[in-house]
Amino acid sequence: MSESHKYYYMKLKETFFNDSKILLLEQMQDGPLYILLLLKFYLISLPYNGLLLVSENMPHTFQTLAIVTRYQVGTVERAIKIFLKFGLIEILANRTYYMTDIQLFIGQSSTEAERKRMERLRLQQQLPSSTVRADICPPEIEIRDKERDRDKVRVREKEGQPIRSAFGAYQNVFLSDSELVELQNKLPTSWKHYIDRLSEYMTSSGRQYQNHAATIRRWAAADQKKSHQQTYSRDYSVEEGETV
């Protein structure tokens, strides 16, 4: 069995360059450079859900960002200060930069998911297997128009219900756009972890849930409660003869 590799892509709206913040950036001295640098930051942050990280536990600095973007350190520093002022970047408690609008553009898939999608397409069109390549692997980074296929299964549970897209490692966690935004706001650094966790659990256990967003919120609340209980249950008692 061939290995399944994840890849990430950005989806830019056709109105991206008409956004007021982008228009203001464009009018600044070195504005076009800042816009290109902003797009590079978005792409760098894709594998880490909007966080600018060198690796899992190593945040980017002015110096490392200058290296990977091939910009001068001074240009990177000035751009980040402007992005912070415009709200395009935030600094988290651990001094990690977070691209605040990344969830408007981010998507992910895998070579295995692509094969499954092509197989569904073949069955729908009743094409012979020989006409569909089994080793199709899309490019690592794609910029797609909003009107193009989102490469995710979209289902409508009932007439009048919101359309839900498939997420997770096994593409079996279904969330509407509003549910996804709510999870991203409530769990800015862990929403993807809970989606993948639910996806893997349903696949391995065979269990199904009526509302995936509600299940994720319940799991997150239970984890938070458990964390608080462990914090307050620590034993700070002192044995006789010991000092504090």
mmCIF file of C-alpha atoms in Angstrom:
data_model
loop_
_atom_site.group_PDB
_atom_site.id
_atom_site.type_symbol
_atom_site.label_atom_id
_atom_site.label_comp_id
_atom_site.label_asym_id
_atom_site.label_seq_id
_atom_site.Cartn_x
_atom_site.Cartn_y
_atom_site.Cartn_z
ATOM 1 C CA MET A 1 0.000 0.000 0.000
ATOM 2 C CA SER A 2 1.431 3.366 -0.946
ATOM 3 C CA GLU A 3 1.933 5.942 1.775
ATOM 4 C CA SER A 4 -0.710 8.649 2.136
ATOM 5 C CA HIS A 5 0.750 12.144 2.339
ATOM 6 C CA LYS A 6 -1.131 15.192 3.535
ATOM 7 C CA TYR A 7 -0.912 18.362 1.521
ATOM 8 C CA TYR A 8 -2.237 21.825 2.229
ATOM 9 C CA TYR A 9 -3.639 24.504 -0.021
ATOM 10 C CA MET A 10 -5.005 28.033 0.156
ATOM 11 C CA LYS A 11 -8.321 29.221 -1.246
ATOM 12 C CA LEU A 12 -8.262 32.928 -2.119
ATOM 13 C CA LYS A 13 -11.483 34.777 -2.873
ATOM 14 C CA GLU A 14 -11.561 36.831 -6.037
ATOM 15 C CA THR A 15 -12.122 39.888 -3.776
ATOM 16 C CA PHE A 16 -8.945 39.294 -1.728
ATOM 17 C CA PHE A 17 -7.127 42.304 -3.194
ATOM 18 C CA ASN A 18 -10.209 44.513 -2.678
ATOM 19 C CA ASP A 19 -10.173 44.015 1.081
ATOM 20 C CA SER A 20 -9.692 47.339 2.877
ATOM 21 C CA LYS A 21 -6.605 46.142 4.756
ATOM 22 C CA ILE A 22 -4.972 44.878 1.561
ATOM 23 C CA LEU A 23 -5.791 48.134 -0.224
ATOM 24 C CA LEU A 24 -4.175 50.128 2.590
ATOM 25 C CA LEU A 25 -1.113 47.894 2.520
ATOM 26 C CA GLU A 26 -0.796 48.335 -1.230
ATOM 27 C CA GLN A 27 -0.693 52.132 -0.902
ATOM 28 C CA MET A 28 2.173 52.062 1.601
ATOM 29 C CA GLN A 29 5.816 52.361 0.717
ATOM 30 C CA ASP A 30 6.951 48.781 -0.010
ATOM 31 C CA GLY A 31 3.257 47.824 0.144
ATOM 32 C CA PRO A 32 3.396 45.200 -2.654
ATOM 33 C CA LEU A 33 6.324 43.573 -0.836
ATOM 34 C CA TYR A 34 4.263 43.423 2.369
ATOM 35 C CA ILE A 35 1.323 41.812 0.551
ATOM 36 C CA LEU A 36 3.581 39.162 -0.967
ATOM 37 C CA LEU A 37 5.162 38.615 2.448
ATOM 38 C CA LEU A 38 1.677 38.225 3.988
ATOM 39 C CA LEU A 39 0.842 35.505 1.451
ATOM 40 C CA LYS A 40 4.136 33.767 2.211
ATOM 41 C CA PHE A 41 3.303 33.874 5.932
ATOM 42 C CA TYR A 42 -0.087 32.283 5.219
ATOM 43 C CA LEU A 43 1.556 29.467 3.276
ATOM 44 C CA ILE A 44 4.241 28.905 5.914
ATOM 45 C CA SER A 45 1.573 28.663 8.622
ATOM 46 C CA LEU A 46 -0.700 26.184 6.777
ATOM 47 C CA PRO A 47 0.749 22.965 8.283
ATOM 48 C CA TYR A 48 0.412 24.461 11.777
ATOM 49 C CA ASN A 49 -3.159 25.828 11.470
ATOM 50 C CA GLY A 50 -2.104 29.445 11.258
ATOM 51 C CA LEU A 51 0.877 29.377 13.636
ATOM 52 C CA LEU A 52 4.233 30.584 12.319
ATOM 53 C CA LEU A 53 6.425 27.719 13.523
ATOM 54 C CA VAL A 54 9.778 26.382 12.383
ATOM 55 C CA SER A 55 8.837 23.038 13.926
ATOM 56 C CA GLU A 56 6.209 21.755 16.361
ATOM 57 C CA ASN A 57 7.659 23.584 19.388
ATOM 58 C CA MET A 58 9.843 26.274 17.798
ATOM 59 C CA PRO A 59 8.219 29.629 16.909
ATOM 60 C CA HIS A 60 9.567 31.664 14.027
ATOM 61 C CA THR A 61 11.515 34.860 14.738
ATOM 62 C CA PHE A 62 12.296 37.869 12.554
ATOM 63 C CA GLN A 63 15.561 36.205 11.605
ATOM 64 C CA THR A 64 14.130 32.788 10.679
ATOM 65 C CA LEU A 65 11.229 34.346 8.768
ATOM 66 C CA ALA A 66 13.717 36.475 6.826
ATOM 67 C CA ILE A 67 15.582 33.318 5.829
ATOM 68 C CA VAL A 68 12.565 31.281 4.679
ATOM 69 C CA THR A 69 10.888 34.222 2.880
ATOM 70 C CA ARG A 70 14.160 35.546 1.400
ATOM 71 C CA TYR A 71 13.440 39.036 2.712
ATOM 72 C CA GLN A 72 15.685 41.326 4.718
ATOM 73 C CA VAL A 73 15.224 41.141 8.496
ATOM 74 C CA GLY A 74 14.288 44.824 8.661
ATOM 75 C CA THR A 75 11.553 44.362 6.050
ATOM 76 C CA VAL A 76 10.129 41.380 7.939
ATOM 77 C CA GLU A 77 10.161 43.290 11.230
ATOM 78 C CA ARG A 78 8.415 46.345 9.726
ATOM 79 C CA ALA A 79 5.838 44.148 7.988
ATOM 80 C CA ILE A 80 4.994 42.225 11.155
ATOM 81 C CA LYS A 81 4.493 45.463 13.093
ATOM 82 C CA ILE A 82 2.059 46.629 10.402
ATOM 83 C CA PHE A 83 0.291 43.246 10.327
ATOM 84 C CA LEU A 84 -0.105 43.414 14.119
ATOM 85 C CA LYS A 85 -1.578 46.898 13.859
ATOM 86 C CA PHE A 86 -4.016 45.770 11.158
ATOM 87 C CA GLY A 87 -5.014 42.660 13.137
ATOM 88 C CA LEU A 88 -3.656 40.299 10.465
ATOM 89 C CA ILE A 89 -1.313 38.735 13.023
ATOM 90 C CA GLU A 90 -1.630 38.129 16.765
ATOM 91 C CA ILE A 91 1.029 37.231 19.317
ATOM 92 C CA LEU A 92 0.028 34.317 21.537
ATOM 93 C CA ALA A 93 1.114 33.851 25.146
ATOM 94 C CA ASN A 94 4.133 31.758 24.142
ATOM 95 C CA ARG A 95 5.308 34.499 21.740
ATOM 96 C CA THR A 96 4.152 32.574 18.687
ATOM 97 C CA TYR A 97 2.757 34.566 15.775
ATOM 98 C CA TYR A 98 -0.743 33.526 14.654
ATOM 99 C CA MET A 99 -2.264 34.459 11.280
ATOM 100 C CA THR A 100 -5.734 35.571 12.359
ATOM 101 C CA ASP A 101 -7.490 35.212 8.977
ATOM 102 C CA ILE A 102 -5.916 31.913 7.957
ATOM 103 C CA GLN A 103 -9.074 29.896 8.612
ATOM 104 C CA LEU A 104 -10.763 31.797 5.776
ATOM 105 C CA PHE A 105 -8.277 30.303 3.349
ATOM 106 C CA ILE A 106 -7.028 27.023 4.790
ATOM 107 C CA GLY A 107 -7.851 23.569 3.490
ATOM 108 C CA GLN A 108 -6.235 20.182 3.627
ATOM 109 C CA SER A 109 -6.461 16.832 1.964
ATOM 110 C CA SER A 110 -4.337 13.775 1.273
ATOM 111 C CA THR A 111 -3.322 11.633 -1.638
ATOM 112 C CA GLU A 112 -5.546 8.859 -0.272
ATOM 113 C CA ALA A 113 -8.529 11.211 -0.082
ATOM 114 C CA GLU A 114 -7.847 12.292 -3.654
ATOM 115 C CA ARG A 115 -7.893 8.674 -4.838
ATOM 116 C CA LYS A 116 -11.213 8.088 -3.078
ATOM 117 C CA ARG A 117 -12.670 11.190 -4.665
ATOM 118 C CA MET A 118 -11.564 10.053 -8.124
ATOM 119 C CA GLU A 119 -13.026 6.605 -7.512
ATOM 120 C CA ARG A 120 -16.383 8.157 -6.552
ATOM 121 C CA LEU A 121 -16.230 10.245 -9.722
ATOM 122 C CA ARG A 122 -15.481 7.160 -11.839
ATOM 123 C CA LEU A 123 -18.409 5.256 -10.354
ATOM 124 C CA GLN A 124 -20.753 8.186 -10.903
ATOM 125 C CA GLN A 125 -19.747 8.469 -14.536
ATOM 126 C CA GLN A 126 -19.443 4.675 -15.034
ATOM 127 C CA LEU A 127 -16.004 5.032 -16.546
ATOM 128 C CA PRO A 128 -13.658 2.044 -16.931
ATOM 129 C CA SER A 129 -10.952 1.831 -14.286
ATOM 130 C CA SER A 130 -8.214 2.269 -16.875
ATOM 131 C CA THR A 131 -9.304 5.837 -17.534
ATOM 132 C CA VAL A 132 -8.599 6.917 -13.953
ATOM 133 C CA ARG A 133 -5.037 7.056 -12.722
ATOM 134 C CA ALA A 134 -4.645 5.567 -9.248
ATOM 135 C CA ASP A 135 -1.457 7.497 -8.523
ATOM 136 C CA ILE A 136 -2.823 10.985 -8.975
ATOM 137 C CA CYS A 137 -1.129 13.335 -6.517
ATOM 138 C CA PRO A 138 -2.124 17.011 -6.674
ATOM 139 C CA PRO A 139 0.532 19.702 -6.180
ATOM 140 C CA GLU A 140 1.668 20.475 -2.650
ATOM 141 C CA ILE A 141 0.139 23.977 -2.691
ATOM 142 C CA GLU A 142 -2.922 25.052 -4.638
ATOM 143 C CA ILE A 143 -4.695 28.413 -4.750
ATOM 144 C CA ARG A 144 -8.293 27.815 -5.672
ATOM 145 C CA ASP A 145 -11.145 30.076 -6.580
ATOM 146 C CA LYS A 146 -14.182 30.036 -4.320
ATOM 147 C CA GLU A 147 -16.381 28.754 -7.120
ATOM 148 C CA ARG A 148 -14.108 25.746 -7.772
ATOM 149 C CA ASP A 149 -14.706 22.350 -6.213
ATOM 150 C CA ARG A 150 -13.652 22.471 -2.533
ATOM 151 C CA ASP A 151 -12.440 18.862 -2.762
ATOM 152 C CA LYS A 152 -14.558 18.003 0.262
ATOM 153 C CA VAL A 153 -17.744 16.013 0.417
ATOM 154 C CA ARG A 154 -20.669 18.332 1.039
ATOM 155 C CA VAL A 155 -23.891 16.842 2.331
ATOM 156 C CA ARG A 156 -27.314 18.204 3.143
ATOM 157 C CA GLU A 157 -28.878 16.165 5.932
ATOM 158 C CA LYS A 158 -32.418 17.439 5.456
ATOM 159 C CA GLU A 159 -34.122 20.047 3.345
ATOM 160 C CA GLY A 160 -33.563 23.426 4.948
ATOM 161 C CA GLN A 161 -30.577 22.243 7.016
ATOM 162 C CA PRO A 162 -27.159 23.897 6.539
ATOM 163 C CA ILE A 163 -24.702 22.287 4.147
ATOM 164 C CA ARG A 164 -21.902 20.481 5.965
ATOM 165 C CA SER A 165 -18.408 19.725 4.720
ATOM 166 C CA ALA A 166 -16.317 16.665 5.541
ATOM 167 C CA PHE A 167 -13.257 17.120 7.764
ATOM 168 C CA GLY A 168 -10.835 14.965 9.716
ATOM 169 C CA ALA A 169 -8.214 12.371 8.895
ATOM 170 C CA TYR A 170 -10.911 10.065 7.474
ATOM 171 C CA GLN A 171 -13.211 12.756 6.044
ATOM 172 C CA ASN A 172 -16.094 11.625 8.278
ATOM 173 C CA VAL A 173 -16.557 14.653 10.579
ATOM 174 C CA PHE A 174 -19.248 16.897 9.128
ATOM 175 C CA LEU A 175 -19.452 20.574 10.086
ATOM 176 C CA SER A 176 -21.269 23.560 8.662
ATOM 177 C CA ASP A 177 -19.332 26.758 7.985
ATOM 178 C CA SER A 178 -20.803 28.407 11.085
ATOM 179 C CA GLU A 179 -19.991 25.396 13.273
ATOM 180 C CA LEU A 180 -16.396 25.374 12.035
ATOM 181 C CA VAL A 181 -15.969 29.098 12.736
ATOM 182 C CA GLU A 182 -17.433 28.649 16.227
ATOM 183 C CA LEU A 183 -14.988 25.813 17.006
ATOM 184 C CA GLN A 184 -12.066 27.852 15.666
ATOM 185 C CA ASN A 185 -13.055 30.767 17.914
ATOM 186 C CA LYS A 186 -13.569 28.631 21.032
ATOM 187 C CA LEU A 187 -10.563 26.337 20.412
ATOM 188 C CA PRO A 188 -8.115 28.453 18.388
ATOM 189 C CA THR A 189 -5.120 26.144 18.889
ATOM 190 C CA SER A 190 -6.803 22.760 19.304
ATOM 191 C CA TRP A 191 -9.879 22.656 17.044
ATOM 192 C CA LYS A 192 -8.105 20.557 14.404
ATOM 193 C CA HIS A 193 -6.827 18.163 17.093
ATOM 194 C CA TYR A 194 -10.400 17.486 18.251
ATOM 195 C CA ILE A 195 -11.666 17.064 14.680
ATOM 196 C CA ASP A 196 -8.972 14.481 13.904
ATOM 197 C CA ARG A 197 -9.522 12.820 17.284
ATOM 198 C CA LEU A 198 -13.247 12.429 16.597
ATOM 199 C CA SER A 199 -12.562 11.238 13.039
ATOM 200 C CA GLU A 200 -10.146 8.527 14.195
ATOM 201 C CA TYR A 201 -12.395 7.449 17.082
ATOM 202 C CA MET A 202 -15.472 7.025 14.886
ATOM 203 C CA THR A 203 -13.438 5.069 12.331
ATOM 204 C CA SER A 204 -11.866 2.728 14.885
ATOM 205 C CA SER A 205 -14.947 2.234 17.085
ATOM 206 C CA GLY A 206 -17.711 2.360 14.482
ATOM 207 C CA ARG A 207 -19.661 4.831 16.620
ATOM 208 C CA GLN A 208 -21.662 7.659 15.096
ATOM 209 C CA TYR A 209 -22.803 10.960 16.583
ATOM 210 C CA GLN A 210 -25.825 13.029 15.669
ATOM 211 C CA ASN A 211 -23.993 16.365 15.913
ATOM 212 C CA HIS A 212 -20.231 16.395 15.479
ATOM 213 C CA ALA A 213 -19.770 20.016 16.545
ATOM 214 C CA ALA A 214 -21.625 19.387 19.815
ATOM 215 C CA THR A 215 -19.535 16.251 20.429
ATOM 216 C CA ILE A 216 -16.283 18.191 19.975
ATOM 217 C CA ARG A 217 -17.464 20.959 22.323
ATOM 218 C CA ARG A 218 -18.412 18.342 24.926
ATOM 219 C CA TRP A 219 -15.041 16.606 24.652
ATOM 220 C CA ALA A 220 -13.173 19.887 24.955
ATOM 221 C CA ALA A 221 -15.202 20.907 28.018
ATOM 222 C CA ALA A 222 -14.584 17.520 29.637
ATOM 223 C CA ASP A 223 -10.832 17.804 28.980
ATOM 224 C CA GLN A 224 -10.774 21.301 30.440
ATOM 225 C CA LYS A 225 -12.689 20.173 33.525
ATOM 226 C CA LYS A 226 -10.349 17.218 33.983
ATOM 227 C CA SER A 227 -7.339 19.515 33.682
ATOM 228 C CA HIS A 228 -8.721 21.835 36.378
ATOM 229 C CA GLN A 229 -9.462 18.910 38.673
ATOM 230 C CA GLN A 230 -5.921 17.608 38.338
ATOM 231 C CA THR A 231 -4.559 21.064 39.081
ATOM 232 C CA TYR A 232 -6.588 21.506 42.271
ATOM 233 C CA SER A 233 -6.126 17.941 43.480
ATOM 234 C CA ARG A 234 -2.363 18.243 43.870
ATOM 235 C CA ASP A 235 -1.213 17.299 47.367
ATOM 236 C CA TYR A 236 0.515 20.246 49.033
ATOM 237 C CA SER A 237 0.459 18.694 52.539
ATOM 238 C CA VAL A 238 3.675 18.653 54.580
ATOM 239 C CA GLU A 239 4.904 15.711 56.592
ATOM 240 C CA GLU A 240 5.750 16.299 60.204
ATOM 241 C CA GLY A 241 9.223 17.742 60.546
ATOM 242 C CA GLU A 242 9.311 19.060 56.966
ATOM 243 C CA THR A 243 9.429 22.719 56.114
ATOM 244 C CA VAL A 244 7.861 24.588 53.235
#
